[in-house]
Amino acid sequence: MGNTPSSLPYKISKTHEITKSSNATKKHPLDHWQQHDGHSVSDATPVTIFSSTASDVTQNNSPIVANFYSNSKKLVHPSLVRVIDTACDVTSVKSSYMSLSGASTQKTTYYIVTEPMERLTEENLKFLSRDDIINGLYNIVQGLCFLHANNLSLGTLTVFVTKNGDWKLFDYSFLTPFVTHESANFQTLDENFCNNYQDYVHLFPPEIEANLVTIRYDLGVGVHVMDAYNLGKFIDFVFQGRVPEKLKKAQGRLLLMKARSRPRLPGLLKCPVFVNDYIQLNAFLNDFFIKENEEKIDFINTLSFEKVPSKCTKYKIMPIFEQLIVANLDRDLILAILPKLFEIQANIVTSKEEFVELKMNKLVLKLFELGDRAVRANLLSYLPSLLSTNYLKSDEISSIFDSVCSGFSDTHSKMREITLKANLDLLPILSPPKVEKLMRYLIKLAGDEEASIRVNSAIFLGSICEFLNLFQISKFVIPALNKLTSDNFIPARLNALLTYNKISEKFAEDRDTIANKILPAISLKLVDADAAVQHKAFDVLDVYVGILRRNLPPLEEMTSSLDINCGSAMPKSNEATTMRIEKSDKNDDGDKQGVALKLSLSMDDENFGDGWDDF
């Protein structure tokens, strides 16, 4: 791990070589810079960090390094590398040959933080398609046109590739205006260029190498001439000598030895080789935020990710979606984004790491915080797909649950109903405290004014009991079901009975609750006004009576218990007792007829049956 100044909230993790000169005479201005992988201290967002150190003792690189640094902060365009932050760290260091005198020298370290990227090389060109190269080349021409429109010449042509596959310009070491001198018929380049270009003449057009003493251009020569020549060489490099036929003529003109004859670059953008859907897509994305809302919505609605490279979707379209969601300036835009966002999640994102890298977890949480009903309703329809990925952490699920539960208090019955259904998908992954919170909402909904909601709450109560203990079910769920069995809506009564049936085994060891709370409610439905409810009540009653019968103590235990409870009032085991029962009846004559019945009972287990035979 490396460090940056405290003013720069980024950390360095790995260092790369930017250039590899073939020999000492072939220098490159980027030789003075180091490229590092890095990340933000606050949220670990990946970045690329460039650093260069210059001192008073070794000043030969200072001017071009400073020129690169200062211009990187000023230039902003989609075809130029996006600079996120910069810092300049100045420290005093004692020089070894000045140590005797105690003198010190100033050491300046420049830092430039950019979007993640790597330099375009022959090696990574091997992995690019012809379309990728054409699209990248178009981007470079756009960047050069922007600089020329501001009277700036890039001088050297160095291209970097971003994570989304875009080609961008980034080396301002010899960035220079064309300076016209008063009372003179020529133009010159700036002081930085004129004083430092000699070591890098192989990077410039032939007229620069031919004028090592003074750099002059005629007044009629445009600021584009150096970059036009370098672009011609770059085209040959990226196509490895196999330049498309439609581009060959234009490339030949760019490489003309006479600077005045090289064409300006805006016309090159109209070359037929640059006419394709992806270039048009990129053009719209680059100008997205200056478009009218109607254009933005139409564009999003017609997006087909099958035709868009996945890198562009992940690293160019997703950041636009992120800005729109965070800003939340237009409800219709959010509604247009929702299906596209979850299409990306379902078809393009392949891992939890990628889900987090694209900040989809944060965007989902942000969307659930929005209070708009239409947004919430659409969002809930995608919840099953989102939860099935297991990409969300437990605290994120809890946050989503809390936001979803606000729908239970919505005044619109449809919102309460879809909120109820959405929680079925959340239920298996909720923590116990959240399950209890949901249970209380369900009990409240059991008395909702909307009949369909009462029916669904009866069904849901059966599902939630799988995650509750017996005490919670007895105390909270059973009263709610008892209330639903008396509902005036037949489906609500039926589903309450079905839920009783579903949770019956929960009470296998709780006979008191069955006898005192459940059976009284079910027995009332045996004479319900609706025949279907009656039949279901008999079925459920049989189930619970069966549970009671299954747990019925053996008869021997009952007689033993009876013996213990009755004590001395009962005859001894070997005694027999005779009971005389008088039955008065009148015959036709009105005389009383006495009938004596003798009942002999033996309290001995072995003779128990004989006594009944006597009877």
Coordinates of C-alpha atoms in Angstrom, one line a residue:
M1 CA 0.0 0.0 0.0
G2 CA 1.2 3.5 -0.9
N3 CA 0.4 6.9 0.6
T4 CA -0.8 10.1 -1.0
P5 CA -0.9 13.5 0.7
S6 CA -3.5 13.9 3.5
S7 CA -5.3 16.4 1.2
L8 CA -6.0 13.6 -1.3
P9 CA -8.4 11.0 0.1
Y10 CA -7.1 8.1 -1.9
K11 CA -4.8 5.2 -1.3
I12 CA -2.3 3.6 -3.7
S13 CA -2.4 -0.2 -4.0
K14 CA -0.3 -1.2 -7.0
T15 CA 2.1 0.5 -9.4
H16 CA 2.4 0.0 -13.2
E17 CA 4.8 1.0 -15.9
I18 CA 3.2 3.5 -18.3
T19 CA 5.9 3.3 -21.0
K20 CA 8.6 0.9 -22.0
S21 CA 11.1 2.7 -24.2
S22 CA 12.9 0.5 -26.7
N23 CA 16.1 2.4 -26.2
A24 CA 17.5 5.4 -24.3
T25 CA 17.1 7.7 -27.3
K26 CA 13.3 7.0 -27.7
K27 CA 12.0 8.9 -24.7
H28 CA 8.4 9.6 -23.9
P29 CA 7.1 12.4 -21.7
L30 CA 5.1 9.8 -19.6
D31 CA 8.5 8.3 -18.6
H32 CA 8.4 10.9 -15.8
W33 CA 5.2 9.6 -14.4
Q34 CA 4.1 6.5 -12.5
Q35 CA 0.7 5.0 -12.8
H36 CA -0.9 3.3 -9.8
D37 CA -4.1 1.4 -9.0
G38 CA -5.9 3.1 -6.1
H39 CA -9.1 3.5 -4.3
S40 CA -11.1 6.1 -2.4
V41 CA -10.6 6.1 1.4
S42 CA -14.3 6.7 2.0
D43 CA -16.1 4.1 -0.1
A44 CA -13.3 2.1 -1.8
T45 CA -14.3 3.4 -5.3
P46 CA -11.5 2.3 -7.7
V47 CA -9.4 5.0 -9.4
T48 CA -6.1 5.4 -11.3
I49 CA -3.5 7.7 -9.7
F50 CA -0.6 9.3 -11.6
S51 CA 2.4 10.6 -9.7
S52 CA 5.6 12.4 -10.6
T53 CA 8.3 14.0 -8.6
A54 CA 10.5 16.9 -9.6
S55 CA 13.2 18.7 -7.6
D56 CA 15.3 21.9 -7.9
V57 CA 18.4 19.7 -8.6
T58 CA 16.9 17.7 -11.4
Q59 CA 14.7 20.2 -13.2
N60 CA 14.9 18.8 -16.7
N61 CA 11.5 17.2 -16.4
S62 CA 9.8 19.9 -14.3
P63 CA 8.2 22.1 -17.0
I64 CA 6.5 19.3 -19.0
V65 CA 5.4 17.6 -15.8
A66 CA 3.9 20.9 -14.5
N67 CA 2.3 21.5 -17.9
F68 CA 0.6 18.1 -17.8
Y69 CA -0.5 18.6 -14.2
S70 CA -1.9 22.1 -14.7
N71 CA -3.8 21.3 -17.9
S72 CA -5.3 18.1 -16.5
K73 CA -7.3 20.2 -14.0
K74 CA -8.7 22.5 -16.7
L75 CA -9.7 20.3 -19.6
V76 CA -13.1 18.6 -19.5
H77 CA -14.6 16.6 -22.4
P78 CA -16.1 13.1 -22.8
S79 CA -13.2 12.2 -25.1
L80 CA -10.6 13.3 -22.5
V81 CA -9.7 11.3 -19.4
R82 CA -11.9 12.4 -16.5
V83 CA -9.8 13.8 -13.7
I84 CA -11.4 13.3 -10.3
D85 CA -8.9 15.1 -8.1
T86 CA -5.3 16.5 -8.0
A87 CA -2.7 17.4 -5.4
C88 CA 0.7 19.0 -5.3
D89 CA 2.9 18.0 -2.4
V90 CA 6.0 20.2 -1.7
T91 CA 8.7 19.0 0.7
S92 CA 12.2 20.2 1.7
V93 CA 14.9 17.6 1.3
K94 CA 18.6 18.0 2.1
S95 CA 20.8 17.3 -0.9
S96 CA 23.8 15.0 -0.3
Y97 CA 26.2 17.3 -2.0
M98 CA 24.8 20.3 0.0
S99 CA 24.9 18.5 3.3
L100 CA 28.0 20.3 4.4
S101 CA 26.5 23.7 4.0
G102 CA 23.1 22.6 5.4
A103 CA 21.3 23.7 2.3
S104 CA 18.1 22.0 1.3
T105 CA 16.2 21.6 -2.0
Q106 CA 12.5 21.6 -2.8
K107 CA 10.9 18.3 -3.9
T108 CA 7.5 18.6 -5.6
T109 CA 5.3 15.6 -6.1
Y110 CA 2.3 15.9 -8.4
Y111 CA -0.7 13.6 -8.1
I112 CA -3.5 13.2 -10.6
V113 CA -6.5 11.0 -9.8
T114 CA -8.6 9.8 -12.7
E115 CA -11.2 7.2 -13.6
P116 CA -9.8 3.7 -13.8
M117 CA -8.0 3.1 -17.1
E118 CA -4.9 1.6 -18.8
R119 CA -2.8 2.8 -21.7
L120 CA -3.7 1.5 -25.2
T121 CA -0.9 -0.9 -26.4
E122 CA -0.3 -3.4 -29.1
E123 CA -1.0 -6.1 -26.5
N124 CA -4.6 -5.0 -25.6
L125 CA -5.3 -4.2 -29.3
K126 CA -5.3 -7.9 -29.9
F127 CA -8.4 -8.4 -27.8
L128 CA -10.4 -5.6 -29.6
S129 CA -12.8 -6.2 -32.5
R130 CA -12.7 -4.0 -35.6
D131 CA -15.9 -2.3 -34.4
D132 CA -14.2 -1.5 -31.1
I133 CA -11.3 0.1 -32.9
I134 CA -13.5 2.2 -35.1
N135 CA -15.6 3.4 -32.2
G136 CA -12.4 4.2 -30.2
L137 CA -10.9 6.1 -33.1
Y138 CA -14.1 8.2 -33.5
N139 CA -13.8 9.2 -29.8
I140 CA -10.2 10.3 -30.3
V141 CA -11.1 12.4 -33.3
Q142 CA -13.8 14.1 -31.2
G143 CA -11.3 14.9 -28.5
L144 CA -8.9 16.4 -30.9
C145 CA -11.6 18.5 -32.5
F146 CA -12.5 19.9 -29.0
L147 CA -8.9 20.9 -28.4
H148 CA -8.5 22.5 -31.8
A149 CA -11.7 24.5 -31.3
N150 CA -10.0 26.0 -28.2
N151 CA -6.7 26.8 -30.2
L152 CA -4.9 23.9 -28.5
S153 CA -2.6 21.3 -30.1
L154 CA -2.0 18.1 -28.1
G155 CA 1.5 17.7 -29.6
T156 CA 1.8 14.0 -28.7
L157 CA -0.9 11.5 -29.1
T158 CA -1.3 9.1 -26.2
V159 CA -4.5 7.1 -25.8
F160 CA -5.9 5.4 -22.7
V161 CA -8.8 2.9 -22.5
T162 CA -11.3 3.2 -19.6
K163 CA -13.3 0.4 -18.0
N164 CA -16.2 1.0 -20.3
G165 CA -14.0 0.5 -23.3
D166 CA -13.9 4.1 -24.3
W167 CA -10.6 5.5 -25.8
K168 CA -9.6 8.8 -24.3
L169 CA -6.7 11.3 -24.7
F170 CA -4.5 11.9 -21.8
D171 CA -1.0 13.4 -22.0
Y172 CA -0.8 17.2 -21.8
S173 CA 3.0 17.4 -21.5
F174 CA 3.3 19.4 -24.7
L175 CA -0.2 20.8 -25.0
T176 CA 0.3 24.2 -26.6
P177 CA -1.6 27.0 -28.3
F178 CA -0.5 28.5 -31.6
V179 CA 0.8 31.9 -30.8
T180 CA 0.5 34.6 -33.4
H181 CA 3.1 37.4 -33.0
E182 CA 2.1 41.0 -33.7
S183 CA 3.8 42.5 -36.8
A184 CA 4.9 39.0 -37.9
N185 CA 3.7 36.6 -40.6
F186 CA 4.2 33.4 -38.6
Q187 CA 3.0 31.5 -35.6
T188 CA 5.0 29.8 -32.9
L189 CA 4.3 27.3 -30.1
D190 CA 4.5 28.2 -26.4
E191 CA 7.6 28.4 -24.3
N192 CA 7.2 25.0 -22.7
F193 CA 7.1 23.3 -26.1
C194 CA 10.0 25.2 -27.6
N195 CA 12.3 24.7 -24.6
N196 CA 11.6 21.0 -24.1
Y197 CA 10.7 19.2 -27.3
Q198 CA 14.2 18.3 -28.5
D199 CA 14.4 15.0 -26.6
Y200 CA 11.0 13.9 -28.1
V201 CA 11.3 14.9 -31.7
H202 CA 10.4 11.4 -32.8
L203 CA 6.9 12.0 -31.4
F204 CA 6.2 15.0 -33.6
P205 CA 5.6 15.7 -37.4
P206 CA 8.6 15.9 -39.7
E207 CA 8.5 19.7 -39.8
I208 CA 9.3 19.9 -36.1
E209 CA 12.4 17.7 -36.5
A210 CA 13.5 19.9 -39.4
N211 CA 13.4 23.1 -37.4
L212 CA 15.3 22.2 -34.2
V213 CA 16.3 25.9 -33.7
T214 CA 13.0 27.7 -34.2
I215 CA 9.5 26.3 -34.4
R216 CA 7.4 28.3 -36.8
Y217 CA 4.3 27.8 -38.8
D218 CA 2.9 30.1 -41.5
L219 CA -0.1 32.2 -40.5
G220 CA -2.4 30.2 -42.7
V221 CA -1.6 26.9 -41.0
G222 CA -4.2 25.7 -38.5
V223 CA -3.7 24.5 -35.0
H224 CA -4.6 21.0 -36.0
V225 CA -1.6 20.2 -38.2
M226 CA 0.6 18.4 -35.7
D227 CA -2.2 16.3 -34.3
A228 CA -3.5 15.5 -37.8
Y229 CA -0.1 14.0 -38.7
N230 CA 0.1 12.0 -35.5
L231 CA -3.5 10.8 -36.0
G232 CA -2.6 9.5 -39.4
K233 CA 0.3 7.5 -37.8
F234 CA -2.1 6.4 -35.0
I235 CA -4.6 5.0 -37.5
D236 CA -1.9 2.8 -39.1
F237 CA -0.9 1.6 -35.6
V238 CA -4.4 0.6 -34.4
F239 CA -5.3 -1.2 -37.7
Q240 CA -1.8 -2.8 -37.9
G241 CA -1.4 -1.7 -41.5
R242 CA -4.9 -3.0 -42.5
V243 CA -6.7 0.3 -42.7
P244 CA -10.3 0.1 -43.9
E245 CA -10.8 1.2 -47.6
K246 CA -13.2 3.9 -46.6
L247 CA -10.5 5.4 -44.3
K248 CA -7.4 5.1 -46.5
K249 CA -7.9 8.2 -48.5
A250 CA -8.4 10.4 -45.4
Q251 CA -5.4 8.8 -43.7
G252 CA -3.2 9.6 -46.6
R253 CA -4.2 13.3 -46.5
L254 CA -3.4 13.4 -42.8
L255 CA 0.1 12.2 -43.4
L256 CA 1.0 14.8 -46.1
M257 CA 4.4 16.2 -45.6
K258 CA 3.2 19.7 -46.3
A259 CA 1.6 20.9 -43.1
R260 CA -0.7 23.4 -44.7
S261 CA -2.3 20.6 -46.8
R262 CA -3.4 18.4 -43.9
P263 CA -7.2 18.6 -43.5
R264 CA -9.0 19.8 -40.4
L265 CA -10.5 17.0 -38.4
P266 CA -14.3 17.8 -38.1
G267 CA -14.8 16.6 -41.6
L268 CA -13.2 13.2 -40.7
L269 CA -16.1 12.5 -38.4
K270 CA -18.4 12.3 -41.4
C271 CA -16.4 9.5 -42.9
P272 CA -18.7 6.5 -43.8
V273 CA -16.6 4.2 -41.7
F274 CA -17.9 6.0 -38.6
V275 CA -21.6 5.4 -39.4
N276 CA -22.8 2.7 -37.0
D277 CA -25.3 2.3 -34.1
Y278 CA -22.7 2.2 -31.3
I279 CA -21.2 5.5 -32.3
Q280 CA -24.7 7.1 -32.3
L281 CA -25.4 5.5 -28.9
N282 CA -22.2 7.0 -27.5
A283 CA -22.9 10.4 -29.0
F284 CA -26.3 10.4 -27.3
L285 CA -24.8 9.3 -24.0
N286 CA -22.1 12.0 -24.1
D287 CA -24.8 14.6 -24.5
F288 CA -27.4 12.9 -22.3
F289 CA -27.7 15.5 -19.6
I290 CA -28.3 18.4 -22.1
K291 CA -31.2 16.6 -23.8
E292 CA -34.9 17.3 -23.1
N293 CA -36.6 14.9 -20.7
E294 CA -38.8 13.5 -23.4
E295 CA -35.7 12.6 -25.4
K296 CA -34.1 11.0 -22.4
I297 CA -37.2 8.9 -21.6
D298 CA -37.6 7.8 -25.3
F299 CA -33.9 6.8 -25.4
I300 CA -34.1 4.8 -22.1
N301 CA -37.4 3.0 -23.2
T302 CA -35.8 1.9 -26.5
L303 CA -32.5 0.8 -25.1
S304 CA -31.7 -2.8 -26.1
F305 CA -28.8 -4.2 -24.1
E306 CA -28.4 -7.1 -26.5
K307 CA -26.9 -4.5 -29.0
V308 CA -24.8 -2.6 -26.4
P309 CA -21.4 -3.9 -25.3
S310 CA -21.6 -5.0 -21.7
K311 CA -18.7 -2.7 -20.7
C312 CA -20.7 0.3 -22.0
T313 CA -23.8 -0.9 -20.1
K314 CA -21.9 -1.3 -16.8
Y315 CA -19.6 1.6 -16.8
K316 CA -21.3 4.2 -19.0
I317 CA -25.0 3.7 -18.8
M318 CA -25.1 2.6 -15.2
P319 CA -23.4 5.8 -14.0
I320 CA -26.0 7.9 -15.8
F321 CA -28.8 5.8 -14.1
E322 CA -27.1 6.4 -10.8
Q323 CA -27.0 10.2 -11.2
L324 CA -30.7 10.3 -12.2
I325 CA -31.8 8.1 -9.3
V326 CA -29.8 10.1 -6.7
A327 CA -31.0 13.4 -8.1
N328 CA -34.6 12.1 -8.3
L329 CA -35.6 15.2 -10.3
D330 CA -38.2 13.5 -12.6
R331 CA -40.7 10.7 -11.7
D332 CA -41.2 9.6 -15.3
L333 CA -37.4 9.2 -15.7
I334 CA -37.2 7.0 -12.6
L335 CA -40.1 4.9 -13.9
A336 CA -38.3 4.5 -17.3
I337 CA -35.1 3.5 -15.6
L338 CA -36.6 0.8 -13.3
P339 CA -37.2 -2.0 -15.8
K340 CA -33.8 -1.3 -17.5
L341 CA -32.0 -1.4 -14.1
F342 CA -33.4 -4.8 -13.2
E343 CA -32.8 -6.1 -16.7
I344 CA -29.1 -5.3 -16.2
Q345 CA -29.2 -7.0 -12.8
A346 CA -30.9 -10.1 -14.2
N347 CA -29.0 -10.5 -17.5
I348 CA -25.6 -8.7 -17.3
V349 CA -24.5 -8.7 -13.6
T350 CA -22.9 -12.1 -12.9
S351 CA -21.6 -11.8 -9.3
K352 CA -22.1 -10.2 -6.0
E353 CA -18.8 -8.3 -6.4
E354 CA -20.0 -6.9 -9.7
F355 CA -23.4 -6.0 -8.2
V356 CA -21.6 -4.0 -5.5
E357 CA -19.1 -2.5 -7.9
L358 CA -21.9 -1.0 -10.0
K359 CA -23.5 0.3 -6.8
M360 CA -26.7 -1.5 -7.6
N361 CA -27.2 -2.2 -3.9
K362 CA -27.1 1.5 -3.0
L363 CA -29.4 2.4 -5.9
V364 CA -32.0 -0.2 -4.8
L365 CA -32.0 1.2 -1.3
K366 CA -32.3 4.7 -2.6
L367 CA -35.3 3.7 -4.8
F368 CA -37.0 2.1 -1.8
E369 CA -36.7 5.3 0.1
L370 CA -38.7 7.2 -2.5
G371 CA -42.3 7.9 -1.5
D372 CA -43.8 7.8 -4.9
R373 CA -46.6 5.1 -5.2
A374 CA -46.0 4.3 -8.8
V375 CA -42.2 3.9 -8.3
R376 CA -42.9 1.7 -5.2
A377 CA -45.4 -0.5 -6.9
N378 CA -43.1 -1.1 -9.9
L379 CA -40.2 -1.7 -7.5
L380 CA -42.0 -4.3 -5.6
S381 CA -42.8 -6.3 -8.7
Y382 CA -39.0 -6.8 -9.2
L383 CA -38.3 -7.7 -5.6
P384 CA -38.5 -11.5 -6.1
S385 CA -35.9 -11.4 -8.9
L386 CA -33.7 -9.2 -6.8
L387 CA -33.9 -11.4 -3.7
S388 CA -33.3 -14.6 -5.6
T389 CA -29.7 -13.4 -6.4
N390 CA -28.6 -13.4 -2.7
Y391 CA -26.5 -10.2 -3.6
L392 CA -28.0 -8.1 -0.7
K393 CA -26.5 -8.1 2.7
S394 CA -28.7 -8.7 5.8
D395 CA -28.6 -5.1 6.9
E396 CA -29.6 -4.0 3.3
I397 CA -32.5 -6.5 3.5
S398 CA -33.6 -5.0 6.8
S399 CA -33.5 -1.5 5.4
I400 CA -35.6 -2.6 2.4
F401 CA -38.1 -4.3 4.7
D402 CA -38.5 -1.2 6.8
S403 CA -39.2 0.8 3.7
V404 CA -41.6 -1.7 2.3
C405 CA -43.6 -1.8 5.6
S406 CA -44.5 1.8 5.2
G407 CA -46.9 0.5 2.5
F408 CA -49.0 -1.2 5.2
S409 CA -50.2 2.3 6.3
D410 CA -50.9 3.6 2.8
T411 CA -54.4 5.0 2.4
H412 CA -54.6 3.3 -1.0
S413 CA -55.8 -0.3 -0.6
K414 CA -54.0 -1.5 -3.7
M415 CA -50.7 -0.4 -2.1
R416 CA -51.5 -2.3 1.1
E417 CA -52.3 -5.4 -0.9
I418 CA -49.1 -5.4 -3.0
T419 CA -47.0 -4.6 0.1
L420 CA -48.6 -7.7 1.8
K421 CA -47.7 -9.9 -1.2
A422 CA -44.2 -8.5 -1.5
N423 CA -43.4 -9.5 2.1
L424 CA -44.0 -13.2 1.2
D425 CA -40.7 -13.0 -0.6
L426 CA -38.9 -11.2 2.3
L427 CA -40.3 -13.5 5.0
P428 CA -37.7 -16.4 4.7
I429 CA -34.7 -14.1 5.0
L430 CA -35.9 -11.7 7.8
S431 CA -34.4 -11.7 11.2
P432 CA -36.6 -12.8 14.2
P433 CA -37.3 -9.2 15.3
K434 CA -38.4 -8.3 11.8
V435 CA -40.6 -11.3 11.6
E436 CA -42.4 -10.3 14.8
K437 CA -42.8 -6.8 13.4
L438 CA -44.4 -8.2 10.3
M439 CA -46.7 -10.4 12.3
R440 CA -48.1 -7.4 14.1
Y441 CA -48.8 -5.7 10.7
L442 CA -50.6 -8.9 9.6
I443 CA -52.8 -8.9 12.7
K444 CA -53.7 -5.3 12.0
L445 CA -54.5 -6.2 8.4
A446 CA -56.8 -9.0 9.5
G447 CA -59.3 -6.3 10.3
D448 CA -58.7 -4.2 7.1
E449 CA -61.7 -2.7 5.4
E450 CA -60.7 -4.3 2.1
A451 CA -62.0 -7.9 1.9
S452 CA -59.2 -9.2 -0.4
I453 CA -56.6 -7.9 2.1
R454 CA -58.3 -9.8 4.9
V455 CA -58.2 -13.0 2.8
N456 CA -54.5 -12.5 2.0
S457 CA -53.7 -11.8 5.6
A458 CA -55.4 -15.1 6.7
I459 CA -53.2 -16.9 4.1
F460 CA -50.1 -15.1 5.2
L461 CA -50.6 -15.9 8.9
G462 CA -50.2 -19.5 8.0
S463 CA -46.9 -18.8 6.3
I464 CA -45.5 -16.7 9.1
C465 CA -46.2 -19.3 11.7
E466 CA -43.3 -21.3 10.4
F467 CA -41.0 -18.6 11.8
L468 CA -42.8 -18.0 15.1
N469 CA -42.7 -19.9 18.4
L470 CA -45.7 -21.4 20.1
F471 CA -46.1 -18.6 22.5
Q472 CA -46.3 -16.0 19.7
I473 CA -48.8 -18.1 17.7
S474 CA -51.0 -18.6 20.8
K475 CA -50.9 -15.0 21.9
F476 CA -51.1 -13.2 18.6
V477 CA -52.1 -15.4 15.7
I478 CA -54.9 -17.4 17.2
P479 CA -57.0 -14.3 18.2
A480 CA -56.5 -12.9 14.7
L481 CA -57.7 -16.2 13.1
N482 CA -60.6 -16.4 15.5
K483 CA -61.6 -12.9 14.3
L484 CA -61.3 -14.0 10.7
T485 CA -63.5 -17.1 11.2
S486 CA -66.3 -14.7 12.0
D487 CA -65.6 -12.4 9.0
N488 CA -68.6 -11.5 6.9
F489 CA -66.6 -12.4 3.7
I490 CA -66.9 -16.2 3.0
P491 CA -63.3 -16.5 1.5
A492 CA -61.9 -14.9 4.6
R493 CA -63.6 -17.5 6.8
L494 CA -62.6 -20.4 4.6
N495 CA -58.9 -19.3 4.5
A496 CA -58.9 -18.8 8.2
L497 CA -60.0 -22.4 8.6
L498 CA -57.4 -23.5 6.1
T499 CA -54.7 -21.7 8.1
Y500 CA -55.9 -23.4 11.2
N501 CA -55.5 -26.7 9.4
K502 CA -52.0 -25.7 8.2
I503 CA -50.7 -24.8 11.7
S504 CA -52.4 -27.8 13.5
E505 CA -49.2 -29.6 14.2
K506 CA -47.8 -26.6 16.0
F507 CA -50.2 -27.5 18.9
A508 CA -49.4 -31.2 19.1
E509 CA -48.2 -30.7 22.7
D510 CA -50.6 -27.9 23.6
R511 CA -54.0 -29.5 24.3
D512 CA -55.2 -26.5 26.5
T513 CA -54.9 -24.0 23.6
I514 CA -56.8 -26.4 21.3
A515 CA -59.6 -27.0 23.8
N516 CA -60.0 -23.5 25.1
K517 CA -59.2 -21.2 22.1
I518 CA -59.3 -23.1 18.9
L519 CA -62.2 -25.6 19.1
P520 CA -64.7 -23.0 20.4
A521 CA -64.1 -20.9 17.3
I522 CA -64.2 -23.8 14.9
S523 CA -67.3 -25.3 16.4
L524 CA -69.2 -22.1 15.8
K525 CA -68.5 -22.6 12.1
L526 CA -70.2 -26.1 12.1
V527 CA -73.5 -24.3 11.7
D528 CA -72.2 -21.5 9.4
A529 CA -74.6 -20.0 6.9
D530 CA -72.3 -21.2 4.0
A531 CA -72.1 -24.9 3.3
A532 CA -68.5 -24.8 2.2
V533 CA -67.5 -23.2 5.5
Q534 CA -69.4 -25.9 7.4
H535 CA -67.7 -28.7 5.5
K536 CA -64.3 -27.2 6.1
A537 CA -65.1 -26.6 9.7
F538 CA -65.9 -30.3 10.2
D539 CA -62.6 -31.2 8.5
V540 CA -60.6 -28.9 10.7
L541 CA -62.4 -30.0 13.8
D542 CA -61.6 -33.6 13.0
V543 CA -57.9 -32.7 12.7
Y544 CA -57.8 -31.0 16.1
V545 CA -59.9 -33.6 17.9
G546 CA -57.6 -36.2 16.4
I547 CA -54.6 -34.4 18.0
L548 CA -56.4 -34.4 21.3
R549 CA -57.3 -38.1 21.0
R550 CA -53.8 -38.9 19.9
N551 CA -52.6 -37.4 23.2
L552 CA -55.3 -38.9 25.3
P553 CA -53.9 -40.6 28.4
P554 CA -54.5 -44.4 28.7
L555 CA -57.6 -45.5 30.6
E556 CA -55.6 -47.2 33.3
E557 CA -54.1 -43.8 34.1
M558 CA -57.5 -42.3 34.3
T559 CA -58.8 -45.0 36.8
S560 CA -55.6 -44.7 38.9
S561 CA -56.2 -41.0 38.9
L562 CA -59.8 -41.5 40.0
D563 CA -58.7 -43.7 42.8
I564 CA -56.3 -41.2 44.1
N565 CA -58.8 -38.3 43.9
C566 CA -61.6 -40.2 45.5
G567 CA -59.6 -41.6 48.4
S568 CA -61.6 -43.3 51.3
A569 CA -64.9 -42.6 49.7
M570 CA -64.2 -45.5 47.3
P571 CA -64.6 -49.1 48.4
K572 CA -61.5 -51.2 48.9
S573 CA -60.3 -53.2 46.0
N574 CA -61.7 -56.6 47.2
E575 CA -65.0 -55.3 48.4
A576 CA -68.2 -55.6 46.4
T577 CA -71.0 -53.2 46.8
T578 CA -74.7 -53.7 46.2
M579 CA -76.8 -50.9 44.9
R580 CA -80.6 -51.0 45.1
I581 CA -82.4 -48.8 42.7
E582 CA -86.0 -48.2 43.1
K583 CA -88.0 -47.4 40.1
S584 CA -91.6 -46.3 40.6
D585 CA -94.1 -47.0 37.9
K586 CA -97.8 -47.4 37.9
N587 CA -99.7 -50.3 36.5
D588 CA -103.2 -50.3 35.1
D589 CA -104.6 -50.7 38.6
G590 CA -102.6 -47.8 39.9
D591 CA -100.6 -50.0 42.3
K592 CA -96.9 -49.3 42.7
Q593 CA -94.6 -51.9 41.3
G594 CA -91.3 -52.2 42.9
V595 CA -88.4 -53.1 40.7
A596 CA -85.1 -54.0 42.4
L597 CA -81.9 -54.0 40.5
K598 CA -78.8 -55.4 42.0
L599 CA -75.5 -54.1 40.8
S600 CA -72.3 -55.7 41.9
L601 CA -69.1 -53.8 41.2
S602 CA -65.7 -55.1 41.9
M603 CA -63.0 -52.5 42.1
D604 CA -60.5 -55.3 41.4
D605 CA -59.2 -54.9 37.8
E606 CA -59.6 -58.5 37.1
N607 CA -63.3 -58.6 38.1
F608 CA -64.2 -55.3 36.7
G609 CA -66.1 -56.8 33.7
D610 CA -68.0 -59.3 35.8
G611 CA -69.8 -56.6 37.7
W612 CA -71.2 -55.2 34.4
D613 CA -72.3 -58.7 33.4
D614 CA -74.5 -58.8 36.5
F615 CA -76.1 -55.5 35.5

